[in-house]
XYZ file of C-alpha atoms in Angstrom:
187
model
C -31.073 92.635 -19.664
C -28.981 92.377 -22.660
C -26.124 92.970 -20.489
C -27.007 90.012 -18.303
C -27.281 87.664 -21.242
C -23.972 88.938 -22.622
C -22.350 88.321 -19.272
C -23.939 84.876 -19.076
C -22.746 84.091 -22.593
C -19.275 85.320 -21.726
C -19.264 83.242 -18.550
C -20.422 80.202 -20.497
C -17.696 80.766 -23.071
C -15.004 81.077 -20.407
C -16.307 77.948 -18.685
C -16.234 76.117 -22.037
C -12.675 77.281 -22.663
C -11.587 76.041 -19.256
C -13.458 72.769 -19.798
C -11.857 72.401 -23.258
C -8.426 73.043 -21.798
C -9.182 70.467 -19.091
C -10.454 67.984 -21.742
C -7.381 68.602 -23.927
C -5.173 68.047 -20.909
C -7.083 64.862 -20.046
C -6.766 63.656 -23.653
C -3.000 64.308 -23.559
C -2.706 62.472 -20.201
C -4.697 59.571 -21.688
C -2.368 59.411 -24.740
C 0.686 59.424 -22.435
C -0.825 56.677 -20.274
C -1.545 54.588 -23.407
C 2.041 54.965 -24.625
C 3.256 54.004 -21.118
C 1.133 50.830 -21.185
C 2.539 49.983 -24.639
C 6.077 50.378 -23.262
C 5.185 48.130 -20.307
C 3.874 45.431 -22.670
C 7.061 45.744 -24.733
C 9.179 45.346 -21.575
C 7.235 42.226 -20.607
C 7.739 40.837 -24.116
C 11.470 41.547 -23.985
C 11.706 39.924 -20.544
C 9.848 36.831 -21.755
C 12.006 36.593 -24.885
C 15.159 37.003 -22.792
C 14.077 34.258 -20.380
C 13.351 31.957 -23.329
C 16.811 32.659 -24.791
C 18.468 32.099 -21.406
C 16.605 28.799 -20.954
C 17.708 27.655 -24.414
C 21.338 28.633 -23.717
C 21.237 26.769 -20.377
C 19.812 23.701 -22.077
C 22.567 23.789 -24.695
C 25.210 24.334 -21.995
C 23.909 21.375 -19.981
C 24.059 19.198 -23.086
C 27.638 20.305 -23.758
C 28.580 19.699 -20.116
C 27.121 16.190 -20.312
C 29.064 15.556 -23.537
C 32.285 16.845 -21.945
C 31.783 14.637 -18.881
C 31.096 11.599 -21.054
C 34.235 12.292 -23.088
C 36.238 12.752 -19.873
C 34.973 9.372 -18.634
C 36.080 7.736 -21.873
C 39.468 9.456 -21.747
C 39.977 8.476 -18.091
C 38.998 4.868 -18.823
C 41.504 4.752 -21.666
C 44.246 6.274 -19.494
C 43.398 3.814 -16.699
C 43.595 0.931 -19.190
C 47.034 2.126 -20.389
C 48.247 2.510 -16.777
C 47.101 -1.024 -15.937
C 48.778 -2.326 -19.086
C 52.050 -0.676 -18.027
C 51.754 -2.200 -14.532
C 51.227 -5.638 -16.105
C 54.300 -5.072 -18.266
C 56.338 -4.526 -15.106
C 54.841 -7.663 -13.535
C 55.804 -9.744 -16.576
C 59.423 -8.730 -15.971
C 59.295 -10.809 -12.810
C 58.871 -8.256 -10.034
C 56.114 -8.595 -7.460
C 53.154 -6.277 -6.952
C 54.704 -4.642 -3.877
C 57.775 -3.612 -5.870
C 55.632 -2.361 -8.750
C 53.719 -0.254 -6.245
C 56.930 1.133 -4.746
C 58.376 1.974 -8.165
C 55.187 3.699 -9.307
C 54.395 5.395 -6.000
C 51.064 3.631 -5.517
C 49.824 1.217 -2.875
C 50.315 -2.499 -3.444
C 46.560 -2.875 -3.256
C 46.216 -0.504 -6.243
C 48.569 -2.530 -8.441
C 46.662 -4.646 -10.958
C 46.786 -8.402 -10.797
C 48.640 -10.228 -13.532
C 46.210 -11.349 -16.233
C 44.854 -14.809 -15.846
C 45.242 -14.914 -12.044
C 41.952 -15.923 -10.492
C 41.068 -16.059 -6.819
C 42.773 -18.956 -5.098
C 40.395 -21.486 -3.624
C 41.156 -24.352 -1.291
C 44.871 -24.795 -1.861
C 46.641 -27.925 -0.806
C 48.532 -27.527 2.475
C 51.863 -27.268 0.647
C 50.654 -24.591 -1.780
C 48.883 -22.715 1.013
C 52.125 -22.621 3.040
C 54.056 -21.273 0.030
C 51.386 -18.651 -0.775
C 51.141 -17.578 2.869
C 54.894 -17.139 3.117
C 54.905 -15.071 -0.109
C 52.031 -12.898 1.112
C 53.727 -12.139 4.409
C 57.100 -11.566 2.732
C 55.603 -9.181 0.138
C 53.455 -7.407 2.717
C 50.434 -7.463 0.433
C 46.805 -7.483 1.402
C 44.358 -10.137 0.273
C 40.742 -9.693 -0.674
C 37.938 -11.724 0.840
C 34.214 -11.312 0.279
C 34.268 -8.439 -2.164
C 35.777 -5.221 -0.856
C 37.208 -6.594 2.393
C 41.009 -6.782 2.698
C 43.290 -8.196 5.349
C 46.846 -7.146 6.045
C 48.435 -10.366 7.246
C 51.050 -11.967 9.455
C 51.533 -15.686 10.256
C 49.033 -17.074 12.768
C 49.854 -20.782 12.657
C 53.055 -22.823 12.844
C 52.730 -24.103 9.281
C 51.879 -20.614 7.973
C 48.587 -21.544 6.302
C 46.624 -19.429 8.765
C 47.293 -15.723 8.602
C 46.122 -13.096 11.050
C 45.644 -9.425 10.351
C 43.544 -6.287 10.279
C 40.284 -6.318 8.409
C 39.545 -3.246 6.249
C 36.531 -2.235 4.220
C 36.439 0.886 2.033
C 39.764 1.925 3.569
C 38.450 1.853 7.148
C 39.695 -0.570 9.778
C 36.986 -3.065 10.763
C 38.867 -5.149 13.357
C 41.133 -8.203 13.430
C 40.540 -11.547 11.729
C 42.242 -14.838 10.890
C 42.026 -16.554 7.517
C 42.974 -20.126 6.600
C 44.388 -19.977 3.078
C 43.793 -23.687 2.592
C 40.015 -23.345 2.944
C 39.018 -19.703 2.306
C 38.248 -18.173 -1.063
C 40.573 -15.228 -1.519
C 42.634 -13.282 -4.006
C 45.556 -10.879 -3.873
């Protein structure tokens, strides 16, 4: 019987050794899994911090872009003001808007009006005839009702009525006649 109990004790010991090895292995696997989870949390933290940095950089870039656009607007407005001033200088030398446009390579419509010229309204017949003749001779367009322009040719014997194409935003809108003696218009 002693032999049986020795064998049983030996078997128990071997089973314990195997169980201990299994437990040690499980403990090691658990430690590895814990370290893995720590690394995952660190990755998530790095990702979140990176996204926060990227968002801040984008915000700063958008602010700088807005500043650059605002400065560009100011610079363009100043350049436009200088260009208009130079066009007015040419006009004060006695040349008409059509010639200014030709010399500068821009359309007559784009040439600024001399300072102080307001829209003409209800001219006398004599003045209307003179203005109409000048408009036709210069080949300019006149503005009526905001952004509408007419390219004109004489439509009446006395020249106070002019006929031409009607344009809005650069697109042809049809034909029309305007009486310079009664319409409100400007060059």
